[in-house]
Amino acid sequence: MSWFDHKLELYDRLDTINSKSLAKTVNTILGEVDHEFWKDHCSNRANHPPEDEGEGGLIRHVIKCTYIFEQEARRQRFESFEFDAGMAAIILHDIKKNGEEWGKSTEYTHGIIGYNFIKKFYFADRTIKKLVMNGVRYHMAPWNTTILKMKLELVKNNPDMPLFTYKEFMGELEERTRGMMPNRIEKAVQDADFWGSRKDISFYPGVSIMPDTERNKEYRKHDTPEEWLKEILGFNEKMYLYPIR
Ligand SMILES: [Fe+2]
Ligand SMILES: [Fe+2]
């Protein structure tokens, strides 16, 4: 299958949305995304399953996530509006994955960039619009961040320099905390993205690939709460607010 077939498959997923007006809006948004979104592989390939690699890999990831979301929504007995908002969000969650200008790797602020991109479009229902935007914004929690990749590199390379202002620190804390307190639509979107991107759980309609467990060991990180906590504490240390010794 070519990347173009996957593109059509993703558009087909719009049929699951009950509100025709919302489906039309999502369709319009998809019409404005970067061309590379349709053709690129999933940019953090080291942490993703094999079917997310190669041309169209990102779209295969998004399509998989829509199926996981659909099952989760059934299991949780979502109301129609909850299903619609969540399905719209999971379809759109990675439209800015490689940054405002499509770059070569994952930009970890892409939830916020996607949120701001969607803000520009007309939605018939403003409440649904907010639910969709937030679903996209917090989809990566607990890894969503306000810190741009360039700044993150700077901080990592200069751990002893106080490079964050108080305002930046509080903004980051708020972003992370909000993402960790999702409503149930956001939670289903987060979970769909999480399960859709587990390296050891490879699946795609018609395709399954056994995991290379030895090779995957080195990539299996950032997955447990302890590791996440370590990362956050690491940030704090770099910010000189709560030095950890
Ligand atoms: Fe993402
Ligand atoms: Fe994703």
mmCIF file of C-alpha atoms and ligand atoms in Angstrom:
data_model
loop_
_atom_site.group_PDB
_atom_site.id
_atom_site.type_symbol
_atom_site.label_atom_id
_atom_site.label_comp_id
_atom_site.label_asym_id
_atom_site.label_seq_id
_atom_site.Cartn_x
_atom_site.Cartn_y
_atom_site.Cartn_z
ATOM 1 C CA MET A 1 0.000 0.000 0.000
ATOM 2 C CA SER A 2 1.270 3.455 -0.803
ATOM 3 C CA TRP A 3 1.203 6.481 1.466
ATOM 4 C CA PHE A 4 -1.692 7.752 -0.623
ATOM 5 C CA ASP A 5 -3.779 4.663 0.201
ATOM 6 C CA HIS A 6 -3.168 5.363 3.890
ATOM 7 C CA LYS A 7 -4.218 8.958 3.374
ATOM 8 C CA LEU A 8 -7.540 7.741 1.968
ATOM 9 C CA GLU A 9 -7.846 5.285 4.876
ATOM 10 C CA LEU A 10 -7.467 8.101 7.376
ATOM 11 C CA TYR A 11 -10.109 10.166 5.580
ATOM 12 C CA ASP A 12 -12.363 7.084 5.761
ATOM 13 C CA ARG A 13 -12.067 7.181 9.546
ATOM 14 C CA LEU A 14 -13.964 10.490 9.487
ATOM 15 C CA ASP A 15 -17.067 8.392 8.742
ATOM 16 C CA THR A 16 -17.075 7.221 12.371
ATOM 17 C CA ILE A 17 -17.807 10.779 13.570
ATOM 18 C CA ASN A 18 -21.533 11.177 14.193
ATOM 19 C CA SER A 19 -21.673 14.948 13.700
ATOM 20 C CA LYS A 20 -21.409 15.610 9.976
ATOM 21 C CA SER A 21 -20.463 19.199 10.658
ATOM 22 C CA LEU A 22 -17.542 18.146 12.905
ATOM 23 C CA ALA A 23 -16.389 15.571 10.335
ATOM 24 C CA LYS A 24 -16.415 18.332 7.726
ATOM 25 C CA THR A 25 -14.309 20.615 9.940
ATOM 26 C CA VAL A 26 -11.746 17.851 10.571
ATOM 27 C CA ASN A 27 -11.700 17.207 6.837
ATOM 28 C CA THR A 28 -10.956 20.904 6.225
ATOM 29 C CA ILE A 29 -8.134 20.878 8.814
ATOM 30 C CA LEU A 30 -6.573 17.764 7.248
ATOM 31 C CA GLY A 31 -6.616 19.606 3.942
ATOM 32 C CA GLU A 32 -4.275 22.243 5.399
ATOM 33 C CA VAL A 33 -1.605 20.059 6.993
ATOM 34 C CA ASP A 34 1.967 19.877 5.745
ATOM 35 C CA HIS A 35 2.457 17.524 2.804
ATOM 36 C CA GLU A 36 5.142 15.687 4.791
ATOM 37 C CA PHE A 37 2.562 14.679 7.397
ATOM 38 C CA TRP A 38 1.120 12.257 4.854
ATOM 39 C CA LYS A 39 4.404 10.746 3.715
ATOM 40 C CA ASP A 40 6.774 10.812 6.679
ATOM 41 C CA HIS A 41 7.732 7.932 8.933
ATOM 42 C CA CYS A 42 6.970 8.269 12.640
ATOM 43 C CA SER A 43 9.808 10.518 13.682
ATOM 44 C CA ASN A 44 10.765 9.017 17.040
ATOM 45 C CA ARG A 45 11.192 5.655 15.348
ATOM 46 C CA ALA A 46 13.392 4.229 18.089
ATOM 47 C CA ASN A 47 10.404 4.130 20.438
ATOM 48 C CA HIS A 48 7.713 3.107 17.951
ATOM 49 C CA PRO A 49 6.760 -0.302 16.527
ATOM 50 C CA PRO A 50 8.148 -1.332 13.122
ATOM 51 C CA GLU A 51 5.002 -0.598 11.124
ATOM 52 C CA ASP A 52 5.442 3.089 11.977
ATOM 53 C CA GLU A 53 8.688 3.181 10.035
ATOM 54 C CA GLY A 54 9.034 3.943 6.338
ATOM 55 C CA GLU A 55 6.923 6.062 4.042
ATOM 56 C CA GLY A 56 3.454 6.676 5.472
ATOM 57 C CA GLY A 57 4.536 5.393 8.902
ATOM 58 C CA LEU A 58 3.090 8.352 10.766
ATOM 59 C CA ILE A 59 -0.308 7.899 9.130
ATOM 60 C CA ARG A 60 -0.254 4.168 9.941
ATOM 61 C CA HIS A 61 0.357 5.192 13.561
ATOM 62 C CA VAL A 62 -2.561 7.655 13.510
ATOM 63 C CA ILE A 63 -4.913 5.123 11.887
ATOM 64 C CA LYS A 64 -3.993 2.487 14.489
ATOM 65 C CA CYS A 65 -4.683 5.009 17.240
ATOM 66 C CA THR A 66 -8.164 5.710 15.853
ATOM 67 C CA TYR A 67 -9.013 2.003 16.172
ATOM 68 C CA ILE A 68 -7.723 1.831 19.743
ATOM 69 C CA PHE A 69 -9.651 4.979 20.614
ATOM 70 C CA GLU A 70 -12.814 3.504 19.110
ATOM 71 C CA GLN A 71 -12.572 0.389 21.285
ATOM 72 C CA GLU A 72 -11.783 2.403 24.400
ATOM 73 C CA ALA A 73 -14.771 4.660 23.748
ATOM 74 C CA ARG A 74 -17.050 1.597 23.456
ATOM 75 C CA ARG A 75 -15.632 0.115 26.629
ATOM 76 C CA GLN A 76 -16.193 3.365 28.527
ATOM 77 C CA ARG A 77 -19.655 3.823 27.010
ATOM 78 C CA PHE A 78 -18.867 7.277 25.679
ATOM 79 C CA GLU A 79 -21.708 9.593 24.814
ATOM 80 C CA SER A 80 -21.911 10.503 21.151
ATOM 81 C CA PHE A 81 -20.350 13.960 21.687
ATOM 82 C CA GLU A 82 -17.497 12.438 23.701
ATOM 83 C CA PHE A 83 -16.795 9.946 20.955
ATOM 84 C CA ASP A 84 -16.877 12.654 18.300
ATOM 85 C CA ALA A 85 -14.548 15.047 20.135
ATOM 86 C CA GLY A 86 -12.101 12.243 20.982
ATOM 87 C CA MET A 87 -12.123 10.763 17.482
ATOM 88 C CA ALA A 88 -11.496 14.218 15.990
ATOM 89 C CA ALA A 89 -8.644 14.745 18.480
ATOM 90 C CA ILE A 90 -6.968 11.392 17.829
ATOM 91 C CA ILE A 91 -7.173 11.935 14.052
ATOM 92 C CA LEU A 92 -5.547 15.349 14.485
ATOM 93 C CA HIS A 93 -3.207 14.649 17.420
ATOM 94 C CA ASP A 94 0.053 14.453 15.446
ATOM 95 C CA ILE A 95 -0.612 16.941 12.633
ATOM 96 C CA LYS A 96 2.290 19.072 13.929
ATOM 97 C CA LYS A 97 4.452 16.217 15.206
ATOM 98 C CA ASN A 98 7.637 17.529 13.590
ATOM 99 C CA GLY A 99 7.044 21.165 14.510
ATOM 100 C CA GLU A 100 5.415 24.276 13.085
ATOM 101 C CA GLU A 101 7.673 23.976 10.040
ATOM 102 C CA TRP A 102 7.874 20.226 9.364
ATOM 103 C CA GLY A 103 11.324 19.171 10.618
ATOM 104 C CA LYS A 104 13.224 15.915 10.682
ATOM 105 C CA SER A 105 12.396 14.824 14.217
ATOM 106 C CA THR A 106 9.691 14.987 16.868
ATOM 107 C CA GLU A 107 9.055 18.399 18.397
ATOM 108 C CA TYR A 108 7.836 17.691 21.926
ATOM 109 C CA THR A 109 5.717 20.829 22.045
ATOM 110 C CA HIS A 110 3.655 19.489 19.119
ATOM 111 C CA GLY A 111 0.555 19.170 21.299
ATOM 112 C CA ILE A 112 0.554 22.931 21.851
ATOM 113 C CA ILE A 113 1.444 23.683 18.224
ATOM 114 C CA GLY A 114 -1.426 21.452 17.059
ATOM 115 C CA TYR A 115 -3.781 23.108 19.555
ATOM 116 C CA ASN A 116 -2.939 26.565 18.183
ATOM 117 C CA PHE A 117 -3.264 25.388 14.583
ATOM 118 C CA ILE A 118 -6.750 23.962 15.187
ATOM 119 C CA LYS A 119 -7.812 27.179 16.952
ATOM 120 C CA LYS A 120 -7.859 28.981 13.584
ATOM 121 C CA PHE A 121 -10.630 26.806 12.132
ATOM 122 C CA TYR A 122 -14.385 27.193 12.312
ATOM 123 C CA PHE A 123 -16.298 24.666 14.410
ATOM 124 C CA ALA A 124 -20.099 24.815 14.557
ATOM 125 C CA ASP A 125 -19.936 24.023 18.292
ATOM 126 C CA ARG A 126 -17.435 25.942 20.436
ATOM 127 C CA THR A 127 -17.564 23.493 23.337
ATOM 128 C CA ILE A 128 -16.684 20.614 21.029
ATOM 129 C CA LYS A 129 -13.899 22.744 19.572
ATOM 130 C CA LYS A 130 -12.367 23.185 23.020
ATOM 131 C CA LEU A 131 -12.647 19.454 23.752
ATOM 132 C CA VAL A 132 -10.908 18.613 20.471
ATOM 133 C CA MET A 133 -8.180 21.221 20.996
ATOM 134 C CA ASN A 134 -7.441 20.016 24.527
ATOM 135 C CA GLY A 135 -7.452 16.391 23.386
ATOM 136 C CA VAL A 136 -4.664 17.295 20.964
ATOM 137 C CA ARG A 137 -2.812 19.543 23.396
ATOM 138 C CA TYR A 138 -2.462 17.036 26.219
ATOM 139 C CA HIS A 139 -2.212 13.824 24.184
ATOM 140 C CA MET A 140 1.380 13.191 25.190
ATOM 141 C CA ALA A 141 1.034 13.537 28.946
ATOM 142 C CA PRO A 142 3.138 13.053 30.974
ATOM 143 C CA TRP A 143 5.644 13.940 28.251
ATOM 144 C CA ASN A 144 3.965 17.045 26.878
ATOM 145 C CA THR A 145 6.081 20.116 27.396
ATOM 146 C CA THR A 146 6.267 23.854 26.739
ATOM 147 C CA ILE A 147 10.033 23.737 26.241
ATOM 148 C CA LEU A 148 11.155 23.881 22.621
ATOM 149 C CA LYS A 149 13.658 21.299 21.433
ATOM 150 C CA MET A 150 16.385 23.910 20.917
ATOM 151 C CA LYS A 151 16.044 25.189 24.469
ATOM 152 C CA LEU A 152 15.900 21.663 25.845
ATOM 153 C CA GLU A 153 19.224 20.872 24.162
ATOM 154 C CA LEU A 154 20.709 24.059 25.593
ATOM 155 C CA VAL A 155 19.599 23.100 29.103
ATOM 156 C CA LYS A 156 20.824 19.531 28.769
ATOM 157 C CA ASN A 157 24.226 20.739 27.614
ATOM 158 C CA ASN A 158 24.466 23.383 30.352
ATOM 159 C CA PRO A 159 22.987 21.709 33.435
ATOM 160 C CA ASP A 160 24.636 24.170 35.805
ATOM 161 C CA MET A 161 23.225 27.299 34.235
ATOM 162 C CA PRO A 162 19.916 28.797 35.459
ATOM 163 C CA LEU A 163 18.308 28.997 32.026
ATOM 164 C CA PHE A 164 14.634 29.120 33.025
ATOM 165 C CA THR A 165 12.713 32.108 34.316
ATOM 166 C CA TYR A 166 10.158 31.634 37.083
ATOM 167 C CA LYS A 167 7.389 32.270 34.545
ATOM 168 C CA GLU A 168 8.738 29.594 32.199
ATOM 169 C CA PHE A 169 9.061 27.161 35.055
ATOM 170 C CA MET A 170 5.488 27.739 36.244
ATOM 171 C CA GLY A 171 4.184 27.493 32.677
ATOM 172 C CA GLU A 172 5.915 24.143 32.278
ATOM 173 C CA LEU A 173 4.637 22.879 35.602
ATOM 174 C CA GLU A 174 1.088 23.896 34.702
ATOM 175 C CA GLU A 175 1.281 22.236 31.287
ATOM 176 C CA ARG A 176 2.563 18.973 32.753
ATOM 177 C CA THR A 177 0.135 18.962 35.657
ATOM 178 C CA ARG A 178 -2.872 19.733 33.480
ATOM 179 C CA GLY A 179 -1.938 16.879 31.171
ATOM 180 C CA MET A 180 -1.810 14.531 34.153
ATOM 181 C CA MET A 181 -5.370 15.494 35.131
ATOM 182 C CA PRO A 182 -7.221 14.631 31.908
ATOM 183 C CA ASN A 183 -10.963 14.472 31.419
ATOM 184 C CA ARG A 184 -12.078 11.104 30.109
ATOM 185 C CA ILE A 185 -11.971 12.140 26.459
ATOM 186 C CA GLU A 186 -8.384 13.326 26.885
ATOM 187 C CA LYS A 187 -7.522 10.159 28.809
ATOM 188 C CA ALA A 188 -8.826 7.943 26.010
ATOM 189 C CA VAL A 189 -6.827 9.978 23.466
ATOM 190 C CA GLN A 190 -3.683 9.689 25.624
ATOM 191 C CA ASP A 191 -4.178 5.944 26.029
ATOM 192 C CA ALA A 192 -4.848 5.369 22.333
ATOM 193 C CA ASP A 193 -1.617 7.185 21.452
ATOM 194 C CA PHE A 194 0.287 5.346 24.196
ATOM 195 C CA TRP A 195 -0.816 1.847 23.176
ATOM 196 C CA GLY A 196 -0.505 2.694 19.503
ATOM 197 C CA SER A 197 3.145 3.560 19.929
ATOM 198 C CA ARG A 198 4.450 0.686 22.097
ATOM 199 C CA LYS A 199 7.438 -0.755 20.341
ATOM 200 C CA ASP A 200 6.776 -4.290 21.574
ATOM 201 C CA ILE A 201 3.137 -4.317 20.480
ATOM 202 C CA SER A 202 3.242 -4.308 16.736
ATOM 203 C CA PHE A 203 -0.014 -4.403 14.831
ATOM 204 C CA TYR A 204 -1.675 -3.029 11.785
ATOM 205 C CA PRO A 205 -4.718 -4.452 10.007
ATOM 206 C CA GLY A 206 -3.328 -7.432 8.114
ATOM 207 C CA VAL A 207 0.194 -7.108 9.517
ATOM 208 C CA SER A 208 1.847 -8.283 12.710
ATOM 209 C CA ILE A 209 5.538 -8.303 13.519
ATOM 210 C CA MET A 210 7.192 -10.116 16.402
ATOM 211 C CA PRO A 211 9.140 -7.782 18.691
ATOM 212 C CA ASP A 212 12.927 -7.877 18.738
ATOM 213 C CA THR A 213 13.096 -7.985 22.527
ATOM 214 C CA GLU A 214 16.869 -7.833 22.772
ATOM 215 C CA ARG A 215 17.148 -4.792 20.548
ATOM 216 C CA ASN A 216 14.180 -3.134 22.212
ATOM 217 C CA LYS A 217 15.620 -3.273 25.735
ATOM 218 C CA GLU A 218 17.744 -0.189 25.229
ATOM 219 C CA TYR A 219 14.756 1.776 23.974
ATOM 220 C CA ARG A 220 12.409 0.802 26.758
ATOM 221 C CA LYS A 221 12.605 3.930 28.843
ATOM 222 C CA HIS A 222 10.378 6.790 29.982
ATOM 223 C CA ASP A 223 7.602 4.254 30.396
ATOM 224 C CA THR A 224 7.215 3.934 34.138
ATOM 225 C CA PRO A 225 6.071 6.545 36.649
ATOM 226 C CA GLU A 226 9.434 6.281 38.412
ATOM 227 C CA GLU A 227 11.282 7.118 35.233
ATOM 228 C CA TRP A 228 8.933 9.961 34.543
ATOM 229 C CA LEU A 229 9.452 11.309 38.054
ATOM 230 C CA LYS A 230 13.191 11.103 37.597
ATOM 231 C CA GLU A 231 12.876 13.148 34.440
ATOM 232 C CA ILE A 232 10.765 15.798 36.143
ATOM 233 C CA LEU A 233 13.116 15.977 39.106
ATOM 234 C CA GLY A 234 15.915 16.338 36.622
ATOM 235 C CA PHE A 235 14.160 19.372 35.185
ATOM 236 C CA ASN A 236 13.787 20.884 38.620
ATOM 237 C CA GLU A 237 17.432 20.394 39.322
ATOM 238 C CA LYS A 238 18.306 22.203 36.126
ATOM 239 C CA MET A 239 15.988 25.024 37.075
ATOM 240 C CA TYR A 240 17.707 25.582 40.403
ATOM 241 C CA LEU A 241 14.418 25.748 42.249
ATOM 242 C CA TYR A 242 14.475 22.443 44.072
ATOM 243 C CA PRO A 243 18.039 21.169 43.869
ATOM 244 C CA ILE A 244 18.211 17.400 44.237
ATOM 245 C CA ARG A 245 21.384 16.132 45.816
HETATM 246 FE FE FE B 1 2.214 12.983 19.374
HETATM 247 FE FE FE B 2 0.921 9.883 18.226
#
